Amino acid sequence: MIRKSRTIKVKSNKYVTPNMKRIVFESNDIQQFSSDYNGAYVKLVVPVESKGFFSKTKVRPYTIRSIDNETKELTMDFAIHKPAGPATNWALNAVVGDEISFMGPGPKKFQTNIEGWYLFAADMSAMPAAIAAIEELPKNSIGEVFFEIISKEDVQEFNKPVGVNIHWLIHKENSDNEQLKEIQKLEIPDLANVFVAGEIETVKQIKQFLLNETKVKNANNVYISSYWKIGKTEEEHKRAKMKL
Ligand SMILES: Cc1cc2nc3c(=O)[nH]c(=O)nc-3n(C[C@H](O)[C@H](O)[C@H](O)COP(=O)(O)OP(=O)(O)OC[C@H]3O[C@@H](n4cnc5c(N)ncnc54)[C@H](O)[C@@H]3O)c2cc1C
C-alpha cells in the first residue's frame, strides 16, 4: 500500500442503479497509475463533520472501479446503505468540485489473466471489485457469478465473457445465506479461481464450505475477504476481520 496521500476532485456523479452511486474523480496525481489498478483498493480519508466543521477524518477502503489515464479520471462506485457511515454520507452529498484524499492503491490480490473456471460471490460493497475483475477475464473464461443486491433495480450491465453466467439474488431480511445455497448446488472444479467478498458472516460461511467441502484450498487464485460487518463501523469490522 502506497502511504502517500493524494487528493482527487469530483468531476461528475450519477446513480448507476438506485443503491449504487458512481463518482468520477479527476486528478493530475493519478497519472502514474495505469489501468492495472482497476479493481485495486484505496483507503479514502473521509472528512467527518463535527459542530459544522470538518475537523476529524475516518479511513474507509474503496475499490478503484476504473482508471483512465488519458482523461486522468478515476471512478469509484459507492453502495448506498442504511445506516450510512461517514463514507456513504460523503458520497451521498458529493457534488462536482468536492475534494477528498486517499492512500494507496494497494496491489491487486486476484488474478484475472488465467484461462479457466471462475466463481464470484459478492454483495453491493464488493461488486465494484468483482465487476472490474470480470471485465478483464480472458474471453474464453467460464464460470458462475452470484451478486446479492438490495433491490431488483440494482441489476447493472457490464462486459463479461459469454461463458460466465451472472445470477442476481435480491437480498431478503433475515433470510439464510442465499449465495452459499447457490454455491452448494455447483460442481466446483479443483482448480477453480475464486473471488468471495462482502459481509463478514456471509463470507465466513462460504469460506468454511469451500475449504471443507471442496478442493478449492489447493487452488492458487483464491481471494476471500470480508468488506464490512452488520451493525459495526469499519474500525470495529477491521478488528473482527483479523479472525476471519
Ligand atoms: C478492500 C475493500 C474494498 C471495498 N470497496 C468498496 C467499494 O468499492 N464500494 C463500496 O460501496 N464499499 C466498498 N467496501 C466496503 C466499505 O469500505 C464499507 O462498507 C464501509 O464500512 C463503508 O463505510 P461507512 O463510513 O459508510 O460506514 P461505517 O461507518 O463503516 O459503518 C456504519 C454502518 O453501516 C453499516 N454498513 C457498512 N457497510 C455496509 C454495506 N455495504 N451494506 C450495509 N450496511 C453497511 C455498518 O454495519 C454500520 O452499521 C470495500 C471494503 C474493502 C475491505
mmCIF file of C-alpha atoms and ligand atoms in Angstrom:
data_model
loop_
_atom_site.group_PDB
_atom_site.id
_atom_site.type_symbol
_atom_site.label_atom_id
_atom_site.label_comp_id
_atom_site.label_asym_id
_atom_site.label_seq_id
_atom_site.Cartn_x
_atom_site.Cartn_y
_atom_site.Cartn_z
ATOM 1 C CA MET A 1 0.000 0.000 0.000
ATOM 2 C CA ILE A 2 1.416 3.388 -1.042
ATOM 3 C CA ARG A 3 1.325 5.600 2.075
ATOM 4 C CA LYS A 4 1.486 8.987 0.314
ATOM 5 C CA SER A 5 -1.850 10.754 0.397
ATOM 6 C CA ARG A 6 -3.287 12.059 -2.908
ATOM 7 C CA THR A 7 -6.127 14.471 -3.484
ATOM 8 C CA ILE A 8 -8.849 13.861 -6.060
ATOM 9 C CA LYS A 9 -11.735 16.095 -7.116
ATOM 10 C CA VAL A 10 -15.304 15.111 -8.032
ATOM 11 C CA LYS A 11 -15.776 15.603 -11.806
ATOM 12 C CA SER A 12 -19.212 14.048 -12.170
ATOM 13 C CA ASN A 13 -21.570 11.737 -10.355
ATOM 14 C CA LYS A 14 -24.651 9.693 -11.136
ATOM 15 C CA TYR A 15 -26.651 6.749 -9.836
ATOM 16 C CA VAL A 16 -25.741 3.588 -11.772
ATOM 17 C CA THR A 17 -28.727 1.957 -10.023
ATOM 18 C CA PRO A 18 -30.896 3.205 -7.094
ATOM 19 C CA ASN A 19 -28.434 1.957 -4.442
ATOM 20 C CA MET A 20 -25.110 2.456 -6.245
ATOM 21 C CA LYS A 21 -23.673 5.938 -6.757
ATOM 22 C CA ARG A 22 -20.817 6.314 -9.235
ATOM 23 C CA ILE A 23 -18.388 9.149 -8.677
ATOM 24 C CA VAL A 24 -15.838 10.076 -11.334
ATOM 25 C CA PHE A 25 -12.843 11.909 -9.884
ATOM 26 C CA GLU A 26 -10.168 13.883 -11.704
ATOM 27 C CA SER A 27 -6.595 14.474 -10.637
ATOM 28 C CA ASN A 28 -3.159 15.056 -12.117
ATOM 29 C CA ASP A 29 -1.955 12.940 -9.243
ATOM 30 C CA ILE A 30 -3.230 9.657 -10.713
ATOM 31 C CA GLN A 31 -1.217 9.863 -13.915
ATOM 32 C CA GLN A 32 1.325 7.342 -12.707
ATOM 33 C CA PHE A 33 -1.326 4.651 -12.101
ATOM 34 C CA SER A 34 -2.252 2.513 -15.079
ATOM 35 C CA SER A 35 -5.476 0.630 -15.707
ATOM 36 C CA ASP A 36 -3.625 -2.264 -13.994
ATOM 37 C CA TYR A 37 -5.112 -0.769 -10.861
ATOM 38 C CA ASN A 38 -8.718 -1.381 -11.990
ATOM 39 C CA GLY A 39 -10.155 -3.426 -9.100
ATOM 40 C CA ALA A 40 -7.405 -2.497 -6.614
ATOM 41 C CA TYR A 41 -8.450 -0.626 -3.482
ATOM 42 C CA VAL A 42 -7.517 2.634 -1.824
ATOM 43 C CA LYS A 43 -8.008 3.992 1.673
ATOM 44 C CA LEU A 44 -10.251 7.036 1.401
ATOM 45 C CA VAL A 45 -9.613 9.671 4.059
ATOM 46 C CA VAL A 46 -13.162 10.830 4.708
ATOM 47 C CA PRO A 47 -13.834 14.183 6.388
ATOM 48 C CA VAL A 48 -16.254 13.914 9.296
ATOM 49 C CA GLU A 49 -18.365 16.897 10.198
ATOM 50 C CA SER A 50 -18.474 17.894 13.842
ATOM 51 C CA LYS A 51 -20.258 21.067 15.002
ATOM 52 C CA GLY A 52 -20.310 22.452 11.466
ATOM 53 C CA PHE A 53 -16.575 21.920 10.852
ATOM 54 C CA PHE A 54 -14.774 19.060 9.112
ATOM 55 C CA SER A 55 -12.359 18.513 11.955
ATOM 56 C CA LYS A 56 -11.856 14.752 12.001
ATOM 57 C CA THR A 57 -11.327 12.074 9.384
ATOM 58 C CA LYS A 58 -12.172 8.377 9.075
ATOM 59 C CA VAL A 59 -10.364 5.942 6.809
ATOM 60 C CA ARG A 60 -12.540 3.704 4.601
ATOM 61 C CA PRO A 61 -11.426 1.184 1.947
ATOM 62 C CA TYR A 62 -12.970 1.598 -1.537
ATOM 63 C CA THR A 63 -12.272 -0.045 -4.872
ATOM 64 C CA ILE A 64 -10.958 1.635 -7.996
ATOM 65 C CA ARG A 65 -13.715 0.662 -10.438
ATOM 66 C CA SER A 66 -11.628 2.029 -13.303
ATOM 67 C CA ILE A 67 -8.785 4.382 -14.141
ATOM 68 C CA ASP A 68 -8.467 6.317 -17.396
ATOM 69 C CA ASN A 69 -5.013 7.804 -17.729
ATOM 70 C CA GLU A 70 -5.800 9.801 -20.858
ATOM 71 C CA THR A 71 -8.614 11.722 -19.231
ATOM 72 C CA LYS A 72 -6.942 11.488 -15.784
ATOM 73 C CA GLU A 73 -10.160 10.082 -14.380
ATOM 74 C CA LEU A 74 -10.643 7.617 -11.560
ATOM 75 C CA THR A 75 -14.072 6.055 -10.976
ATOM 76 C CA MET A 76 -15.478 4.584 -7.762
ATOM 77 C CA ASP A 77 -18.880 3.017 -7.082
ATOM 78 C CA PHE A 78 -20.394 3.595 -3.622
ATOM 79 C CA ALA A 79 -23.064 1.209 -2.326
ATOM 80 C CA ILE A 80 -25.655 3.401 -0.610
ATOM 81 C CA HIS A 81 -26.664 1.596 2.551
ATOM 82 C CA LYS A 82 -28.686 2.346 5.670
ATOM 83 C CA PRO A 83 -27.452 3.037 8.261
ATOM 84 C CA ALA A 84 -24.908 5.140 6.421
ATOM 85 C CA GLY A 85 -21.485 5.846 7.889
ATOM 86 C CA PRO A 86 -19.144 8.755 7.096
ATOM 87 C CA ALA A 87 -18.034 7.408 3.693
ATOM 88 C CA THR A 88 -21.551 6.707 2.459
ATOM 89 C CA ASN A 89 -22.752 10.101 3.698
ATOM 90 C CA TRP A 90 -19.849 11.780 1.958
ATOM 91 C CA ALA A 91 -20.702 10.002 -1.317
ATOM 92 C CA LEU A 92 -24.419 10.795 -0.947
ATOM 93 C CA ASN A 93 -23.698 14.522 -0.611
ATOM 94 C CA ALA A 94 -20.741 14.772 -3.013
ATOM 95 C CA VAL A 95 -21.051 17.453 -5.696
ATOM 96 C CA VAL A 96 -18.775 18.460 -8.562
ATOM 97 C CA GLY A 97 -15.641 20.161 -7.245
ATOM 98 C CA ASP A 98 -15.593 18.437 -3.828
ATOM 99 C CA GLU A 99 -12.175 17.100 -2.857
ATOM 100 C CA ILE A 100 -11.148 14.018 -0.922
ATOM 101 C CA SER A 101 -7.818 12.293 -0.420
ATOM 102 C CA PHE A 102 -6.747 8.681 -0.419
ATOM 103 C CA MET A 103 -3.792 6.475 0.416
ATOM 104 C CA GLY A 104 -2.794 3.675 -1.917
ATOM 105 C CA PRO A 105 -3.592 1.903 -4.113
ATOM 106 C CA GLY A 106 -2.525 -1.457 -2.784
ATOM 107 C CA PRO A 107 -1.593 -4.330 -5.099
ATOM 108 C CA LYS A 108 -4.373 -6.359 -6.714
ATOM 109 C CA LYS A 109 -4.874 -9.672 -4.938
ATOM 110 C CA PHE A 110 -6.946 -11.578 -7.509
ATOM 111 C CA GLN A 111 -5.516 -12.687 -10.864
ATOM 112 C CA THR A 112 -7.690 -12.103 -13.918
ATOM 113 C CA ASN A 113 -5.438 -13.440 -16.683
ATOM 114 C CA ILE A 114 -5.940 -17.164 -16.068
ATOM 115 C CA GLU A 115 -7.920 -19.159 -18.627
ATOM 116 C CA GLY A 116 -10.312 -21.340 -16.670
ATOM 117 C CA TRP A 117 -13.344 -21.613 -14.399
ATOM 118 C CA TYR A 118 -14.298 -18.741 -12.121
ATOM 119 C CA LEU A 119 -16.609 -18.390 -9.141
ATOM 120 C CA PHE A 120 -17.612 -14.935 -7.887
ATOM 121 C CA ALA A 121 -19.829 -14.205 -4.872
ATOM 122 C CA ALA A 122 -20.292 -10.608 -3.780
ATOM 123 C CA ASP A 123 -22.749 -8.128 -2.338
ATOM 124 C CA MET A 124 -23.003 -4.499 -3.424
ATOM 125 C CA SER A 125 -19.893 -3.446 -1.463
ATOM 126 C CA ALA A 126 -17.761 -5.945 -3.389
ATOM 127 C CA MET A 127 -19.474 -5.722 -6.784
ATOM 128 C CA PRO A 128 -17.149 -2.901 -7.945
ATOM 129 C CA ALA A 129 -14.104 -5.151 -7.352
ATOM 130 C CA ALA A 130 -15.806 -8.260 -8.766
ATOM 131 C CA ILE A 131 -17.075 -6.485 -11.901
ATOM 132 C CA ALA A 132 -13.694 -4.821 -12.532
ATOM 133 C CA ALA A 133 -12.185 -8.343 -12.420
ATOM 134 C CA ILE A 134 -14.877 -9.954 -14.617
ATOM 135 C CA GLU A 135 -14.378 -7.265 -17.261
ATOM 136 C CA GLU A 136 -10.704 -8.266 -17.519
ATOM 137 C CA LEU A 137 -11.149 -12.054 -17.788
ATOM 138 C CA PRO A 138 -9.929 -13.879 -20.904
ATOM 139 C CA LYS A 139 -12.791 -14.128 -23.433
ATOM 140 C CA ASN A 140 -12.967 -17.927 -23.178
ATOM 141 C CA SER A 141 -13.395 -17.931 -19.374
ATOM 142 C CA ILE A 142 -16.327 -19.826 -17.929
ATOM 143 C CA GLY A 143 -17.946 -19.691 -14.533
ATOM 144 C CA GLU A 144 -20.738 -18.616 -12.227
ATOM 145 C CA VAL A 145 -21.313 -15.252 -10.540
ATOM 146 C CA PHE A 146 -23.687 -14.625 -7.618
ATOM 147 C CA PHE A 147 -24.416 -10.980 -6.845
ATOM 148 C CA GLU A 148 -26.613 -10.136 -3.875
ATOM 149 C CA ILE A 149 -28.308 -6.803 -4.498
ATOM 150 C CA ILE A 150 -30.593 -4.609 -2.405
ATOM 151 C CA SER A 151 -33.441 -4.410 -4.972
ATOM 152 C CA LYS A 152 -34.173 -5.819 -8.422
ATOM 153 C CA GLU A 153 -33.469 -2.347 -9.858
ATOM 154 C CA ASP A 154 -29.834 -2.771 -8.761
ATOM 155 C CA VAL A 155 -29.102 -5.150 -11.654
ATOM 156 C CA GLN A 156 -26.419 -3.487 -13.784
ATOM 157 C CA GLU A 157 -24.947 -4.026 -17.234
ATOM 158 C CA PHE A 158 -21.242 -4.742 -17.743
ATOM 159 C CA ASN A 159 -18.961 -6.596 -20.137
ATOM 160 C CA LYS A 160 -18.368 -10.265 -19.432
ATOM 161 C CA PRO A 161 -17.191 -13.382 -21.252
ATOM 162 C CA VAL A 162 -20.084 -15.294 -22.878
ATOM 163 C CA GLY A 163 -19.381 -18.412 -20.770
ATOM 164 C CA VAL A 164 -19.660 -16.566 -17.462
ATOM 165 C CA ASN A 165 -23.232 -16.676 -16.077
ATOM 166 C CA ILE A 166 -24.481 -13.885 -13.837
ATOM 167 C CA HIS A 167 -27.129 -14.670 -11.183
ATOM 168 C CA TRP A 168 -28.802 -11.782 -9.353
ATOM 169 C CA LEU A 169 -30.044 -12.576 -5.839
ATOM 170 C CA ILE A 170 -32.321 -9.995 -4.228
ATOM 171 C CA HIS A 171 -31.457 -9.534 -0.552
ATOM 172 C CA LYS A 172 -34.214 -10.599 1.864
ATOM 173 C CA GLU A 173 -34.130 -9.516 5.519
ATOM 174 C CA ASN A 174 -33.456 -12.374 7.967
ATOM 175 C CA SER A 175 -33.012 -14.920 5.189
ATOM 176 C CA ASP A 176 -30.416 -17.669 5.018
ATOM 177 C CA ASN A 177 -27.171 -17.227 3.174
ATOM 178 C CA GLU A 178 -28.605 -17.232 -0.374
ATOM 179 C CA GLN A 179 -25.163 -17.017 -2.010
ATOM 180 C CA LEU A 180 -23.996 -20.073 -0.088
ATOM 181 C CA LYS A 181 -27.137 -22.037 -1.030
ATOM 182 C CA GLU A 182 -26.460 -21.385 -4.732
ATOM 183 C CA ILE A 183 -22.757 -22.203 -4.417
ATOM 184 C CA GLN A 184 -23.601 -25.521 -2.738
ATOM 185 C CA LYS A 185 -25.509 -26.575 -5.877
ATOM 186 C CA LEU A 186 -22.422 -26.195 -8.098
ATOM 187 C CA GLU A 187 -19.820 -28.698 -9.127
ATOM 188 C CA ILE A 188 -16.704 -26.737 -8.310
ATOM 189 C CA PRO A 189 -13.570 -27.792 -10.187
ATOM 190 C CA ASP A 190 -10.423 -28.417 -8.115
ATOM 191 C CA LEU A 191 -8.541 -25.608 -9.829
ATOM 192 C CA ALA A 192 -11.305 -23.034 -9.562
ATOM 193 C CA ASN A 193 -10.470 -19.324 -9.464
ATOM 194 C CA VAL A 194 -12.479 -17.968 -6.549
ATOM 195 C CA PHE A 195 -13.455 -14.413 -5.559
ATOM 196 C CA VAL A 196 -15.683 -14.066 -2.478
ATOM 197 C CA ALA A 197 -16.209 -10.743 -0.669
ATOM 198 C CA GLY A 198 -18.922 -8.950 1.287
ATOM 199 C CA GLU A 199 -20.458 -9.067 4.760
ATOM 200 C CA ILE A 200 -18.264 -10.937 7.236
ATOM 201 C CA GLU A 201 -20.696 -13.679 8.392
ATOM 202 C CA THR A 202 -21.810 -14.451 4.828
ATOM 203 C CA VAL A 203 -18.195 -14.623 3.682
ATOM 204 C CA LYS A 204 -17.191 -16.762 6.670
ATOM 205 C CA GLN A 205 -19.884 -19.371 5.898
ATOM 206 C CA ILE A 206 -18.951 -19.532 2.218
ATOM 207 C CA LYS A 207 -15.273 -19.831 3.150
ATOM 208 C CA GLN A 208 -15.962 -22.712 5.512
ATOM 209 C CA PHE A 209 -17.941 -24.568 2.853
ATOM 210 C CA LEU A 210 -15.314 -24.024 0.132
ATOM 211 C CA LEU A 211 -12.397 -25.032 2.334
ATOM 212 C CA ASN A 212 -14.089 -28.022 3.988
ATOM 213 C CA GLU A 213 -16.309 -29.434 1.235
ATOM 214 C CA THR A 214 -14.379 -28.697 -1.993
ATOM 215 C CA LYS A 215 -10.768 -28.851 -3.189
ATOM 216 C CA VAL A 216 -10.550 -25.077 -3.521
ATOM 217 C CA LYS A 217 -7.886 -24.848 -0.808
ATOM 218 C CA ASN A 218 -5.459 -26.391 -3.315
ATOM 219 C CA ALA A 219 -6.180 -23.766 -5.978
ATOM 220 C CA ASN A 220 -3.806 -20.822 -6.106
ATOM 221 C CA ASN A 221 -6.091 -17.994 -7.251
ATOM 222 C CA VAL A 222 -8.437 -17.701 -4.302
ATOM 223 C CA TYR A 223 -9.448 -14.344 -2.807
ATOM 224 C CA ILE A 224 -11.833 -14.475 0.152
ATOM 225 C CA SER A 225 -12.243 -11.268 2.123
ATOM 226 C CA SER A 226 -14.787 -9.556 4.352
ATOM 227 C CA TYR A 227 -15.645 -5.954 3.444
ATOM 228 C CA TRP A 228 -17.966 -4.948 6.316
ATOM 229 C CA LYS A 229 -19.871 -6.259 9.344
ATOM 230 C CA ILE A 230 -23.565 -5.816 10.176
ATOM 231 C CA GLY A 231 -24.065 -3.242 12.951
ATOM 232 C CA LYS A 232 -20.346 -2.379 13.189
ATOM 233 C CA THR A 233 -18.284 0.500 11.860
ATOM 234 C CA GLU A 234 -15.234 -0.144 9.681
ATOM 235 C CA GLU A 235 -12.964 0.277 12.732
ATOM 236 C CA GLU A 236 -14.877 -2.496 14.542
ATOM 237 C CA HIS A 237 -15.104 -4.644 11.404
ATOM 238 C CA LYS A 238 -11.332 -4.482 10.965
ATOM 239 C CA ARG A 239 -10.811 -5.951 14.431
ATOM 240 C CA ALA A 240 -13.256 -8.814 13.685
ATOM 241 C CA LYS A 241 -11.747 -9.368 10.218
ATOM 242 C CA MET A 242 -8.396 -10.352 11.650
ATOM 243 C CA LYS A 243 -10.063 -13.511 12.983
ATOM 244 C CA LEU A 244 -11.798 -14.422 9.682
HETATM 245 C C1 LIG B 1 -10.869 -3.938 0.120
HETATM 246 C C2 LIG B 1 -12.240 -3.286 0.263
HETATM 247 C C3 LIG B 1 -12.811 -2.641 -0.831
HETATM 248 C C4 LIG B 1 -14.093 -2.070 -0.737
HETATM 249 N N1 LIG B 1 -14.641 -1.464 -1.834
HETATM 250 C C5 LIG B 1 -15.886 -0.917 -1.756
HETATM 251 C C6 LIG B 1 -16.480 -0.266 -2.895
HETATM 252 O O1 LIG B 1 -15.863 -0.135 -3.968
HETATM 253 N N2 LIG B 1 -17.736 0.219 -2.771
HETATM 254 C C7 LIG B 1 -18.454 0.107 -1.595
HETATM 255 O O2 LIG B 1 -19.591 0.569 -1.550
HETATM 256 N N3 LIG B 1 -17.899 -0.459 -0.486
HETATM 257 C C8 LIG B 1 -16.642 -0.959 -0.540
HETATM 258 N N4 LIG B 1 -16.071 -1.539 0.559
HETATM 259 C C9 LIG B 1 -16.858 -1.580 1.803
HETATM 260 C C10 LIG B 1 -16.812 -0.260 2.600
HETATM 261 O O3 LIG B 1 -15.472 0.062 2.933
HETATM 262 C C11 LIG B 1 -17.652 -0.452 3.879
HETATM 263 O O4 LIG B 1 -18.989 -0.714 3.517
HETATM 264 C C12 LIG B 1 -17.558 0.707 4.843
HETATM 265 O O5 LIG B 1 -17.953 0.252 6.115
HETATM 266 C C13 LIG B 1 -18.445 1.888 4.468
HETATM 267 O O6 LIG B 1 -18.119 2.942 5.330
HETATM 268 P P1 LIG B 1 -19.180 3.902 6.013
HETATM 269 O O7 LIG B 1 -18.391 5.034 6.608
HETATM 270 O O8 LIG B 1 -20.281 4.249 5.066
HETATM 271 O O9 LIG B 1 -19.852 3.002 7.145
HETATM 272 P P2 LIG B 1 -19.255 2.585 8.608
HETATM 273 O O10 LIG B 1 -19.060 3.788 9.466
HETATM 274 O O11 LIG B 1 -18.092 1.677 8.428
HETATM 275 O O12 LIG B 1 -20.494 1.733 9.175
HETATM 276 C C14 LIG B 1 -21.732 2.389 9.520
HETATM 277 C C15 LIG B 1 -22.875 1.370 9.468
HETATM 278 O O13 LIG B 1 -23.057 0.957 8.115
HETATM 279 C C16 LIG B 1 -23.110 -0.463 8.031
HETATM 280 N N5 LIG B 1 -22.536 -0.868 6.725
HETATM 281 C C17 LIG B 1 -21.256 -0.712 6.303
HETATM 282 N N6 LIG B 1 -21.105 -1.154 5.043
HETATM 283 C C18 LIG B 1 -22.317 -1.646 4.672
HETATM 284 C C19 LIG B 1 -22.807 -2.243 3.474
HETATM 285 N N7 LIG B 1 -22.015 -2.446 2.412
HETATM 286 N N8 LIG B 1 -24.113 -2.594 3.434
HETATM 287 C C20 LIG B 1 -24.958 -2.401 4.508
HETATM 288 N N9 LIG B 1 -24.537 -1.820 5.663
HETATM 289 C C21 LIG B 1 -23.242 -1.457 5.742
HETATM 290 C C22 LIG B 1 -22.269 -0.958 9.222
HETATM 291 O O14 LIG B 1 -22.646 -2.230 9.613
HETATM 292 C C23 LIG B 1 -22.591 0.099 10.273
HETATM 293 O O15 LIG B 1 -23.779 -0.254 10.961
HETATM 294 C C24 LIG B 1 -14.793 -2.111 0.497
HETATM 295 C C25 LIG B 1 -14.196 -2.735 1.607
HETATM 296 C C26 LIG B 1 -12.929 -3.327 1.492
HETATM 297 C C27 LIG B 1 -12.304 -4.001 2.702
#
